[in-house]
Amino acid sequence: METTTKMKSISRRRFLKKTGWMAAGITVASFVAFPVVRDKIPALPTFDAPSDKDGLTWIQILAEGRVRFYCPRMEMGQGAALGLTQVVAEELNIEQTDIECILPDTNQTPPFQMTVGSQSIANFFDPVSWAAAQLREVLRAGAAEKTGLSTDQIMDGRSGFKLPGGTTIGYAALVPATDVIITDNRLIENDNLKRYALRPTTKHQTIGQNWLHHDLTAIVTGRMAYARDISLPDMAFGAVVLPPSFGARFVAANSTGAMELPGVLGVEFDEAAGFVGVVANTPFILPKALDVLNVEWQIESDFGQEQIDALLDVERLRAEDDFTHTLDQSGDFEIGQQSARHRSSGRYDTPFAAHAAIEPRSGLVWVRADKVEVWCGTQDPFFVQKRMAKILNREAEDVVVHTHRIGGGFGGRVMCQASEAAARLSAKFNLPVRVQWDRAAEFQNNYFQPGFSHFIDAGVSKDGFITHWDHDAVSSSILTGLAPGLIGKAIDLATPDQGTTRGIRPPYEMTNKRIRHSAIRTPVPINAWRGLGSAPNAFAIESMMDELAFKSGIDPLQFRLKNLPANRVRLAEVLRKVGDMSNWGQATLEDTGRGLACAVYKDETAVAVVADLTIDHAAETIKVTKVCCAQDCGLVLNPHQVESQIMGNITWGCSMTLNEQITFAQGRVEQDNFHLYEPLRHGSSPEVNVALLAPPGTPPAPVGESALPPVPAAIANAVFAATGHRCRRLPIRYEDIFAETG
């Protein structure tokens, strides 16, 4: 069957109505066709980065002169909506109270890029700034027309303009009695458009200020409505029998026992899809109803951790000299090895990891003849929209996804499994149905961060320069981790996964180097996890850098600075800054240690970290007591929000290094709740000191994941400083160190 794409355009009036703007107001808009696709192509996440003109549909001036900002970023604690709101305010010369920031539903804006990869500020700063500036100039032109003055005589004022003679005219006075659309022919050419967000930071009025998040009061008072808080009249509750292990296939079930339970409304089987669901008028009967279905499964694999480790064994591939991709190779390797005065080699391993977000996923879906409505928290509402349309054989424009703040995403909330189940059940029973996962379902049935296995052999000359760098790595593909079967393997052979290999190229000068990588698929579902491969790769690289510095007898900070190329000025600056912050070089007490590491996230954000820790032999614990972090992420829209993101990264980095590990037995996850997968607790969290560097004129760079990569290596290097033991495998535990050294 041929692929067909049906284009449907949305009228300007309909757009205004859908956005809830029923009265007077002004929007600057460049309307395009909304594609509606119904074919055999699978629904895919929303990848396209925004253009400047995309921003035109996100901002409106309402009748009372206030601004409505449909923020094209999903909120999950990272604060992107706050920073972008400050950009709007900067361009329009308004206060925070003058802006209503809304997470848009899918019928309120055209599709926008999914919220992943620390891209929100870096990718959306320009479109938001440009569109807000265009709206400001439309208003200026309106003021000139209303007053009979030239636009040059209309000066900027707060929430409006200043006129000659000292009078003012507010935005509210410029909004006509009927709604107005200003289209492309009224836009100002880029060369003539003044963008206040691009002014020197000393001239900014809102950018750089520590605005509090507009959701903060609702969050801390319990009034914030998450997806599982939403209810509808006559709503039913659904639950799905989830596979007992990866790859298990549904064989049969018996609905008799479930249908006899009070409150159960029905049972749905779909053998082809492997779907078994129950609907009830109360959620409390659902666990028992699922239990008495007596579902039979065909278990495809009962693999355990030993088999996974054997697949992801870098030394096995080295023995076979069998790596799929050479990512980087230069110089003469033999000459480099021969010129090494000091040499070091080691294997570095990091485990599988879960997202472990505080909010398990939930979806409420109401399927009707003319409309499908979905209430969920997702990092990509337009992907959810497309998935619903596919499952229900509807057009995408028939599906409206109502977005909600997410209680933690970290790459794990792109998929919409609970909402998909709710859609099937709602369609079957003609009721709005809510399906929500519990903690065990979240741990077992989402995708994971893969394990990584590295081997590095490197050397240093008598002058302290790196002579050679031979780095082999094996893991599983991340960005294409959910690609099925032979398709996934073909992708792995064709190109290295950009997520798995993120940050694997060291930022140091290395004349003779070779970096090889293989992606091996396991039965475990793999996809995005905070920072993707950047933290495991930095753990290996920065651990080896510390080993080389020690063998050379050179201070680890000076060793890194010595080996940085001239174009790594920003990384050198954060290294020097974190050295000053931490009093690097100061002597430490017995059973304490200090470690250093650095990274450049996505080749944009330079970060350096120093970790201090204490070994408590009585309690048999390792406690990170203090972490200093210097970060250069360019222009900072909200310092407090950026510092909070860095603190979150550092806390996660400590947790990843000391606690977190997913293991497998009999084809399933062994850790099904926080008592077995324990994130770092408040009492174990370190003091964190942050310094933000921003060279003048630099644009915003990624923040959401940037401080995570160097943390594990900094802690491992601090353990060595305290104990003399090199930790090359995560998580680092007291008993592992002293069992080996004792």
XYZ file of C-alpha atoms in Angstrom:
742
model
C 0.000 0.000 0.000
C 1.345 3.404 -0.878
C 2.164 5.851 1.870
C -0.275 8.727 1.812
C -0.213 11.957 3.723
C -3.399 13.963 4.069
C -2.844 17.663 4.668
C -5.433 19.596 6.622
C -5.004 23.261 7.368
C -6.339 24.878 10.486
C -8.174 28.160 10.014
C -7.030 31.262 11.858
C -10.375 31.620 13.601
C -10.325 27.975 14.607
C -6.807 28.347 15.966
C -7.914 31.227 18.192
C -10.915 29.268 19.384
C -8.838 26.200 20.166
C -6.402 28.243 22.218
C -9.225 29.544 24.351
C -8.868 33.103 23.027
C -12.494 33.941 22.441
C -12.472 37.710 22.859
C -10.256 40.490 21.585
C -6.509 40.221 21.267
C -3.495 40.187 18.995
C -1.338 37.307 17.849
C 1.447 37.265 15.306
C 1.032 34.056 13.375
C 2.449 32.235 10.390
C -0.075 29.495 9.732
C 0.998 26.261 8.117
C -0.763 23.035 7.290
C -1.002 20.444 10.038
C -0.095 17.042 8.567
C -2.416 14.171 9.385
C -0.893 10.823 8.541
C -2.744 7.517 8.388
C -0.569 4.809 6.895
C 1.740 1.963 7.844
C 4.571 4.211 8.978
C 4.896 3.828 12.754
C 4.188 6.825 14.958
C 7.512 8.471 15.742
C 8.566 10.992 18.393
C 8.687 14.661 17.415
C 12.306 15.289 16.445
C 12.301 18.505 14.400
C 14.051 21.456 16.009
C 12.071 24.716 15.967
C 12.481 27.548 13.500
C 12.033 31.215 14.410
C 8.599 31.319 12.785
C 7.413 28.440 14.947
C 7.561 30.835 17.865
C 4.852 33.013 16.366
C 2.099 30.616 17.433
C 3.233 30.472 21.056
C 2.641 34.082 22.184
C -0.528 36.216 22.317
C -1.526 39.581 23.733
C -4.940 39.350 25.412
C -7.600 42.046 25.642
C -6.504 43.264 29.062
C -2.921 43.650 27.852
C -1.606 40.511 29.530
C 0.502 38.002 27.630
C -0.395 34.365 27.176
C 2.617 32.147 26.496
C 1.974 28.609 25.297
C 5.326 27.221 26.351
C 6.461 24.543 23.879
C 8.322 22.612 26.578
C 6.938 20.014 28.947
C 7.696 20.653 32.614
C 9.182 17.923 34.791
C 11.177 19.983 37.266
C 13.818 21.412 34.939
C 12.215 24.864 34.823
C 12.477 25.438 31.079
C 9.096 27.171 31.049
C 10.341 29.684 33.604
C 13.470 30.584 31.648
C 11.579 30.989 28.387
C 8.934 33.084 30.141
C 11.727 35.431 31.179
C 12.791 35.695 27.529
C 9.233 36.717 26.573
C 9.220 39.276 29.379
C 12.597 40.661 28.291
C 11.402 41.292 24.754
C 8.015 42.745 25.761
C 9.230 44.795 28.738
C 6.766 43.205 31.146
C 6.738 41.720 34.644
C 6.187 38.107 35.612
C 2.665 38.912 36.780
C 1.850 40.077 33.246
C 2.415 36.618 31.727
C 0.218 33.547 31.849
C 2.436 30.567 31.051
C 0.535 27.483 29.854
C 1.643 23.970 28.957
C -0.249 23.632 25.669
C -2.546 20.826 24.702
C -2.066 19.341 21.248
C -4.951 21.365 19.793
C -3.479 24.669 20.976
C -0.190 24.816 19.046
C 1.393 23.127 16.042
C 3.659 20.172 16.937
C 6.939 21.014 18.631
C 10.105 19.089 19.410
C 9.904 16.600 22.271
C 11.359 17.756 25.580
C 14.605 15.762 25.826
C 18.357 16.143 25.706
C 18.769 19.421 27.612
C 17.580 21.180 24.444
C 14.850 23.417 25.820
C 16.738 26.660 26.347
C 19.456 26.029 23.776
C 16.952 25.289 20.969
C 13.986 27.461 21.948
C 15.688 30.653 23.135
C 15.937 32.091 19.623
C 12.397 31.303 18.384
C 10.819 32.626 21.596
C 12.961 35.769 21.600
C 12.351 36.411 17.899
C 8.579 35.923 18.101
C 8.201 38.085 21.215
C 10.261 40.816 19.570
C 8.039 40.661 16.490
C 4.934 41.000 18.651
C 6.470 43.995 20.439
C 7.103 45.725 17.138
C 3.571 44.955 15.947
C 2.332 46.679 19.082
C 4.695 49.603 18.487
C 3.295 50.005 14.997
C -0.195 49.936 16.477
C 0.763 52.653 18.941
C 2.145 54.794 16.114
C -1.034 54.344 14.097
C -3.226 55.140 17.091
C -1.321 58.289 18.048
C -0.340 59.553 14.618
C 3.359 59.385 15.539
C 6.185 57.597 13.789
C 7.457 54.358 15.265
C 10.769 56.112 16.027
C 8.899 58.356 18.448
C 7.374 55.409 20.323
C 9.814 54.513 23.107
C 9.815 51.366 25.228
C 7.998 51.431 28.543
C 6.914 48.825 31.085
C 3.947 46.874 29.671
C 3.613 49.430 26.916
C 5.305 52.463 25.402
C 6.363 56.001 26.298
C 5.183 58.845 24.099
C 6.688 62.295 23.556
C 5.791 64.616 26.400
C 5.984 61.895 29.037
C 2.621 60.195 28.479
C 2.348 56.432 28.161
C 0.195 53.949 26.297
C -0.212 50.427 27.643
C -0.561 47.245 25.661
C -4.214 46.956 26.737
C -5.032 50.194 24.913
C -3.596 48.728 21.714
C -5.769 45.621 21.675
C -8.796 46.227 19.418
C -12.384 45.298 20.185
C -12.164 42.322 17.853
C -9.384 39.788 17.487
C -6.649 40.558 14.975
C -4.139 38.314 13.231
C -0.957 39.963 12.024
C 0.598 37.782 9.329
C 3.933 37.450 7.569
C 3.723 40.657 5.544
C 3.828 42.696 8.754
C 6.953 41.002 10.113
C 10.234 42.875 10.408
C 13.301 41.612 8.600
C 15.832 40.022 10.912
C 18.512 42.629 10.217
C 16.151 45.370 11.405
C 14.594 43.524 14.335
C 15.901 44.559 17.746
C 16.072 41.568 20.074
C 16.523 42.677 23.642
C 17.408 39.143 24.807
C 20.617 39.478 22.773
C 21.738 42.679 24.489
C 24.713 42.618 26.875
C 23.722 41.076 30.198
C 24.193 44.426 31.964
C 21.191 45.766 30.019
C 18.859 42.866 30.708
C 15.798 43.570 32.828
C 14.390 40.074 33.397
C 16.961 37.680 31.974
C 19.417 36.842 34.720
C 16.890 37.457 37.494
C 15.925 34.758 39.998
C 12.225 34.596 39.263
C 10.376 31.907 41.186
C 8.610 29.272 39.146
C 4.963 30.071 38.467
C 3.995 26.528 39.572
C 5.925 26.662 42.846
C 3.075 27.587 45.188
C 0.781 24.945 43.690
C 3.496 22.294 44.015
C 4.391 22.916 47.650
C 0.743 23.271 48.730
C -0.383 20.104 46.948
C -2.625 21.904 44.473
C -0.644 20.975 41.368
C -2.739 18.577 39.276
C -0.712 15.691 37.899
C -2.195 13.223 35.431
C -3.344 10.788 38.104
C -5.205 13.588 39.902
C -7.611 14.097 36.988
C -11.053 12.535 37.181
C -14.192 12.694 35.045
C -17.836 11.898 35.742
C -18.573 8.165 35.311
C -14.850 7.464 34.996
C -13.801 3.815 35.229
C -10.487 2.423 36.386
C -8.400 0.088 34.294
C -5.462 -2.215 34.805
C -3.459 -4.352 32.427
C -1.711 -7.666 32.967
C 1.922 -6.872 32.227
C 4.376 -9.554 31.044
C 6.195 -11.382 33.852
C 9.506 -11.140 31.971
C 11.015 -9.461 28.928
C 9.689 -10.967 25.711
C 7.008 -13.099 27.364
C 4.071 -13.791 25.038
C 0.431 -14.008 26.031
C -1.104 -17.467 25.555
C -4.450 -17.580 27.342
C -6.539 -16.264 30.222
C -9.857 -16.960 31.923
C -12.141 -14.026 32.653
C -14.746 -15.934 34.680
C -13.267 -15.280 38.104
C -12.670 -11.605 37.426
C -16.188 -10.999 36.127
C -17.658 -12.424 39.340
C -15.934 -9.789 41.480
C -18.047 -6.838 42.644
C -17.300 -3.659 40.721
C -15.655 -5.307 37.703
C -17.239 -3.946 34.522
C -15.465 -6.051 31.938
C -12.357 -7.830 30.691
C -10.692 -7.220 27.326
C -8.477 -9.776 25.535
C -6.496 -9.036 22.391
C -4.376 -12.092 21.719
C -2.676 -10.593 18.659
C -1.535 -7.555 20.637
C -0.846 -9.556 23.789
C -3.242 -7.303 25.645
C -5.263 -8.318 28.716
C -7.081 -5.570 30.621
C -9.754 -5.187 33.275
C -12.118 -2.269 33.874
C -13.851 -1.632 37.207
C -15.764 1.118 38.968
C -13.202 1.155 41.778
C -9.409 0.853 41.580
C -9.212 -1.259 44.736
C -10.622 -4.412 43.142
C -8.218 -4.348 40.204
C -5.241 -6.220 41.771
C -7.483 -9.141 42.731
C -9.188 -9.100 39.329
C -5.843 -9.352 37.553
C -4.763 -12.169 39.841
C -7.795 -14.375 39.142
C -7.466 -14.048 35.369
C -4.936 -16.913 35.547
C -3.016 -15.605 32.545
C -0.712 -18.086 30.836
C 2.512 -16.822 29.288
C 5.076 -18.290 26.967
C 8.461 -17.339 28.410
C 10.876 -16.574 25.593
C 13.987 -16.146 27.726
C 14.994 -16.569 31.349
C 18.312 -14.768 31.016
C 20.135 -13.439 34.038
C 22.878 -10.973 34.858
C 25.631 -13.424 33.977
C 24.417 -13.723 30.385
C 24.037 -9.942 30.061
C 27.547 -9.363 31.392
C 28.936 -11.897 28.928
C 27.339 -10.046 26.019
C 28.613 -6.639 27.160
C 32.179 -7.763 27.851
C 34.727 -5.439 26.326
C 37.595 -7.856 26.906
C 35.829 -10.556 24.870
C 35.595 -8.188 21.924
C 39.206 -7.099 22.395
C 40.344 -10.720 22.330
C 38.477 -11.154 19.054
C 39.596 -7.698 17.826
C 35.996 -7.260 16.767
C 34.572 -3.745 17.086
C 31.921 -2.486 14.724
C 32.952 1.165 14.545
C 36.186 3.091 14.812
C 34.971 6.458 16.043
C 38.308 8.256 15.953
C 41.812 7.318 14.852
C 44.883 9.426 14.227
C 48.654 9.354 14.447
C 50.981 6.367 14.755
C 49.913 4.163 17.599
C 53.185 2.229 17.939
C 55.252 5.395 18.097
C 52.950 6.726 20.782
C 53.312 3.607 22.891
C 57.084 3.582 22.502
C 57.405 7.199 23.610
C 55.406 6.657 26.808
C 57.413 7.067 30.020
C 54.401 5.987 32.077
C 51.605 3.706 30.995
C 48.296 2.670 32.480
C 45.459 0.425 31.418
C 42.188 -0.544 32.997
C 38.650 -1.767 32.526
C 35.713 0.395 33.639
C 32.143 -0.855 34.017
C 28.855 0.854 34.797
C 25.569 -1.009 35.417
C 22.092 -0.825 33.986
C 20.001 1.911 35.584
C 16.331 2.857 35.961
C 14.721 6.285 35.773
C 13.106 5.810 39.195
C 10.966 8.942 38.853
C 8.849 9.788 41.881
C 5.612 9.712 39.823
C 4.678 6.406 38.172
C 2.964 7.024 34.855
C -0.785 7.415 34.462
C -3.156 8.024 31.591
C -6.841 8.941 31.433
C -8.486 8.484 28.024
C -12.022 9.106 26.824
C -12.758 7.683 23.384
C -15.893 9.063 21.746
C -17.290 8.945 18.234
C -16.131 12.439 17.320
C -13.198 12.979 19.639
C -10.518 11.275 21.720
C -9.188 13.052 24.788
C -6.070 12.031 26.689
C -4.851 13.370 30.021
C -1.242 12.414 30.747
C 2.222 13.654 31.608
C 4.615 13.098 28.723
C 7.806 14.487 27.260
C 6.217 14.403 23.792
C 2.446 15.043 23.652
C 2.402 14.939 19.855
C 3.950 11.475 19.889
C 1.187 10.395 22.274
C -1.335 11.947 19.893
C 0.055 9.971 16.973
C 0.195 6.749 18.975
C -3.432 7.116 20.030
C -4.478 7.744 16.435
C -2.650 4.606 15.288
C -4.083 2.382 18.000
C -7.634 3.604 17.518
C -7.456 3.989 13.723
C -8.346 7.654 13.978
C -6.941 10.794 12.461
C -4.440 12.639 14.605
C -6.529 15.801 14.672
C -9.337 13.800 16.332
C -7.061 13.219 19.329
C -6.460 15.926 21.927
C -3.718 15.353 24.487
C -4.140 17.452 27.620
C -0.664 17.920 29.060
C 0.327 17.892 32.714
C 3.439 18.560 34.706
C 5.482 15.381 35.096
C 6.798 14.135 38.436
C 10.199 13.346 36.945
C 11.018 12.352 33.369
C 14.774 11.876 32.786
C 14.096 10.486 29.300
C 11.677 7.869 30.610
C 8.382 9.585 29.851
C 8.381 9.729 26.056
C 6.529 6.449 25.742
C 2.891 6.415 26.832
C 2.143 2.823 27.834
C -0.511 3.582 30.461
C -2.351 5.941 28.117
C -2.299 3.381 25.324
C -3.855 0.783 27.623
C -6.487 3.288 28.773
C -7.335 4.065 25.124
C -7.953 0.400 24.300
C -10.182 -0.033 27.350
C -12.079 3.200 26.807
C -12.775 2.284 23.198
C -14.043 -1.158 24.246
C -16.298 -0.090 27.116
C -17.375 3.406 25.968
C -16.264 5.010 29.216
C -13.468 7.353 30.241
C -10.838 5.030 31.710
C -7.775 5.776 33.819
C -4.839 3.368 33.925
C -1.913 3.987 36.239
C 1.196 1.972 36.916
C 2.453 1.171 40.371
C 6.110 1.296 41.352
C 6.823 -2.349 40.496
C 5.291 -1.937 37.032
C 7.401 1.169 36.462
C 10.639 -0.631 37.334
C 9.882 -3.760 35.316
C 8.183 -2.409 32.210
C 9.895 0.831 31.240
C 13.152 0.968 29.304
C 16.601 1.301 30.900
C 20.039 2.829 30.696
C 22.308 0.063 29.351
C 25.415 -1.241 31.028
C 28.766 -0.026 29.669
C 32.110 -1.800 29.532
C 35.284 0.136 28.668
C 38.963 -0.680 28.332
C 41.538 2.095 28.020
C 45.277 1.827 27.480
C 47.118 5.149 27.588
C 50.537 6.631 28.184
C 52.321 9.825 29.183
C 55.663 11.205 28.037
C 58.430 12.315 30.371
C 57.173 15.877 29.859
C 53.659 14.993 31.020
C 51.884 14.881 27.662
C 49.560 12.070 26.577
C 51.443 9.884 24.113
C 48.656 7.535 23.102
C 45.050 6.721 23.915
C 43.481 3.381 22.994
C 39.850 3.218 24.098
C 37.481 0.336 23.390
C 33.876 0.355 24.556
C 30.826 -1.853 24.324
C 27.249 -1.104 25.323
C 23.809 -1.132 23.688
C 22.295 1.436 21.368
C 20.256 4.045 23.233
C 18.612 6.384 20.740
C 17.627 3.438 18.532
C 17.367 0.999 21.418
C 13.686 0.247 20.812
C 14.113 -0.454 17.102
C 12.902 -4.022 16.547
C 14.948 -7.087 15.683
C 16.820 -7.035 12.421
C 16.067 -3.348 11.876
C 17.901 -2.484 15.080
C 20.871 -4.661 14.195
C 21.072 -3.125 10.737
C 21.118 0.350 12.256
C 23.887 -0.689 14.648
C 26.019 -1.918 11.767
C 25.387 1.174 9.667
C 26.189 3.885 12.200
C 27.321 4.285 15.804
C 24.553 5.321 18.176
C 24.968 9.011 18.979
C 23.439 8.535 22.416
C 25.615 5.648 23.529
C 28.784 7.338 22.276
C 27.950 10.790 23.648
C 31.048 12.230 25.293
C 33.338 9.326 24.373
C 35.837 11.572 22.584
C 38.117 13.105 25.251
C 38.563 16.887 25.226
C 42.359 16.512 25.501
C 45.188 16.799 22.975
C 46.080 13.296 21.784
C 48.241 12.877 18.722
C 48.035 9.098 18.669
C 44.608 7.744 19.475
C 42.067 5.136 18.583
C 38.494 4.920 19.883
C 36.405 1.897 18.956
C 32.852 0.992 19.847
C 30.366 -1.827 19.427
C 26.666 -1.813 20.214
C 25.271 -5.189 21.268
C 21.561 -5.680 21.771
C 20.332 -7.630 24.765
C 16.791 -8.743 25.677
C 16.526 -5.635 27.911
C 14.611 -2.655 26.423
C 16.939 0.326 26.147
C 16.327 4.002 25.507
C 17.070 7.477 26.851
C 18.201 7.951 30.445
C 19.557 11.187 31.855
C 22.638 12.204 29.871
C 22.604 9.000 27.786
C 26.188 7.702 27.498
C 27.874 10.857 28.741
C 28.285 9.812 32.392
C 29.528 6.228 31.770
C 31.940 7.496 29.128
C 33.239 10.330 31.320
C 33.666 7.868 34.200
C 36.106 5.841 32.106
C 37.926 8.813 30.555
C 38.330 10.891 33.706
C 39.296 7.891 35.820
C 42.094 7.111 33.369
C 43.190 10.755 33.350
C 43.554 10.577 37.110
C 45.575 7.369 36.845
C 47.902 8.942 34.278
C 48.384 12.028 36.443
C 49.248 9.888 39.466
C 51.737 7.736 37.559
C 53.345 10.860 36.122
C 53.627 12.515 39.522
C 51.688 15.539 38.238
C 48.839 17.202 40.087
C 45.541 16.010 38.497
C 44.332 19.579 37.885
C 47.594 20.675 36.299
C 47.775 17.472 34.270
C 44.407 18.189 32.694
C 45.261 21.818 31.978
C 48.576 20.768 30.478
C 46.888 18.412 28.024
C 44.030 20.652 26.908
C 44.270 22.002 23.360
C 44.195 25.743 22.776
C 40.536 25.690 21.672
C 39.357 24.375 25.066
C 39.617 27.743 26.806
C 36.196 27.461 28.433
C 36.972 24.039 29.888
C 40.295 25.352 31.200
C 38.480 28.238 32.881
C 36.012 26.017 34.734
C 38.887 23.771 35.835
C 40.753 26.732 37.290
C 37.580 28.047 38.885
C 36.685 24.784 40.583
C 40.259 24.547 41.816
C 39.885 27.943 43.488
C 36.454 27.095 44.900
C 37.608 23.843 46.472
C 41.040 24.993 47.680
C 42.492 22.320 45.453
C 45.915 21.162 46.607
C 45.125 21.638 50.280
C 46.117 18.647 52.412
C 43.325 16.278 53.481
C 42.847 14.352 56.719
C 43.117 10.593 57.140
C 40.164 8.657 55.701
C 39.149 11.634 53.597
C 39.762 12.205 49.914
C 39.312 14.753 47.195
C 38.815 13.965 43.507
C 38.542 15.994 40.313
C 36.885 15.379 36.967
C 35.569 17.414 34.048
C 33.608 17.057 30.824
C 32.099 19.043 27.972
C 28.479 18.015 27.582
C 27.376 17.713 23.936
C 30.573 19.625 23.111
C 28.869 22.776 24.406
C 28.704 23.015 28.205
C 32.014 22.882 30.071
C 31.839 21.470 33.594
C 34.422 20.699 36.257
C 33.702 19.032 39.589
C 35.653 18.441 42.798
C 34.223 15.898 45.254
C 35.219 15.545 48.905
C 34.370 12.379 50.793
C 34.868 10.623 54.098
C 35.367 6.917 54.802
C 33.569 5.853 57.986
C 35.030 2.513 59.022
C 32.723 2.108 62.020
C 29.614 2.491 59.868
C 31.345 0.941 56.834
C 30.155 3.716 54.566
C 31.449 6.172 51.995
C 29.893 9.624 52.288
C 30.385 12.419 49.807
C 30.470 15.478 52.037
C 30.975 18.322 49.575
C 30.950 18.903 45.845
C 32.148 22.058 44.112
C 31.052 22.592 40.535
C 32.052 25.253 38.010
C 29.983 25.313 34.841
C 30.037 27.420 31.698
C 26.668 27.098 30.001
C 26.700 30.473 28.275
C 23.927 32.976 28.881
C 22.030 32.106 32.081
C 18.353 33.027 32.025
C 17.652 32.248 35.685
C 20.709 31.601 37.896
C 18.716 30.002 40.703
C 17.058 27.562 38.307
C 20.385 26.625 36.700
C 21.982 26.118 40.104
C 19.068 23.876 41.067
C 19.590 21.812 37.931
C 23.282 21.446 38.746
C 22.485 20.392 42.308
C 20.054 17.810 40.974
C 22.691 16.479 38.593
C 25.273 16.247 41.350
C 22.879 14.476 43.702
C 21.987 12.046 40.934
C 25.683 11.575 40.151
C 26.383 10.670 43.789
C 23.429 8.277 43.757
C 24.546 6.699 40.489
C 28.076 6.252 41.827
C 27.314 4.872 45.279
C 23.876 3.249 45.126
C 22.046 2.632 41.886
C 22.183 -0.662 39.993
C 19.653 -2.697 38.034
C 20.286 -6.444 37.785
C 18.365 -9.248 36.101
C 17.336 -12.798 36.960
C 14.974 -15.156 35.144
C 14.315 -12.568 32.469
C 13.111 -9.802 34.761
C 14.355 -6.944 36.924
C 15.373 -7.867 40.456
C 14.787 -4.370 41.888
C 11.079 -3.522 41.937
C 10.939 -0.652 44.430
C 13.032 1.894 46.298
C 13.994 -0.524 49.094
C 16.063 -2.428 46.517
C 16.913 0.473 44.196
C 17.693 3.223 46.644
C 18.409 6.706 45.360
C 20.577 8.928 47.514
C 18.689 10.083 50.613
C 18.667 13.633 51.925
C 20.857 12.710 54.894
C 23.541 11.395 52.549
C 23.466 14.324 50.148
C 26.562 16.524 50.018
C 26.939 20.239 50.435
C 27.024 21.677 46.908
C 28.730 24.891 45.837
C 28.145 26.176 42.309
C 29.853 28.803 40.195
C 28.435 29.833 36.825
C 30.753 31.204 34.160
C 29.457 32.861 31.008
C 31.789 34.584 28.560
C 30.139 37.732 27.136
C 27.991 37.140 24.083
C 27.756 33.366 24.403
C 24.312 31.834 23.722
C 22.607 29.503 26.199
C 24.004 25.967 26.223
C 22.534 22.722 27.650
C 22.017 22.590 31.423
C 19.575 19.790 32.300
C 22.139 16.964 32.174
C 25.465 18.747 31.831
C 26.796 18.474 35.395
C 26.120 14.741 35.723
C 28.955 13.277 33.568
C 32.010 14.218 35.674
C 30.526 13.348 39.086
C 31.130 9.554 39.171
C 34.773 9.905 38.140
C 35.368 12.715 40.658
C 34.041 10.465 43.444
C 36.066 7.467 42.254
C 39.186 9.620 42.144
C 38.425 10.864 45.665
C 38.149 7.254 46.866
C 41.621 6.611 45.476
C 42.964 9.690 47.230
C 41.492 8.436 50.516
C 42.283 4.724 50.246
C 44.786 4.092 47.456
C 42.190 1.832 45.806
C 41.126 2.381 42.195
C 37.391 1.907 41.726
C 36.734 0.916 38.135
C 33.240 -0.477 38.554
C 30.039 1.245 39.660
C 28.402 1.384 42.099
C 31.257 1.900 44.574
C 30.601 0.194 47.895
C 32.633 0.131 51.087
C 32.729 -3.658 51.285
C 34.078 -3.958 47.755
C 36.984 -1.608 48.467
C 38.078 -3.066 51.745
C 37.375 -6.681 50.845
C 39.840 -6.204 47.981
C 42.400 -4.131 49.879
C 42.091 -6.149 53.092
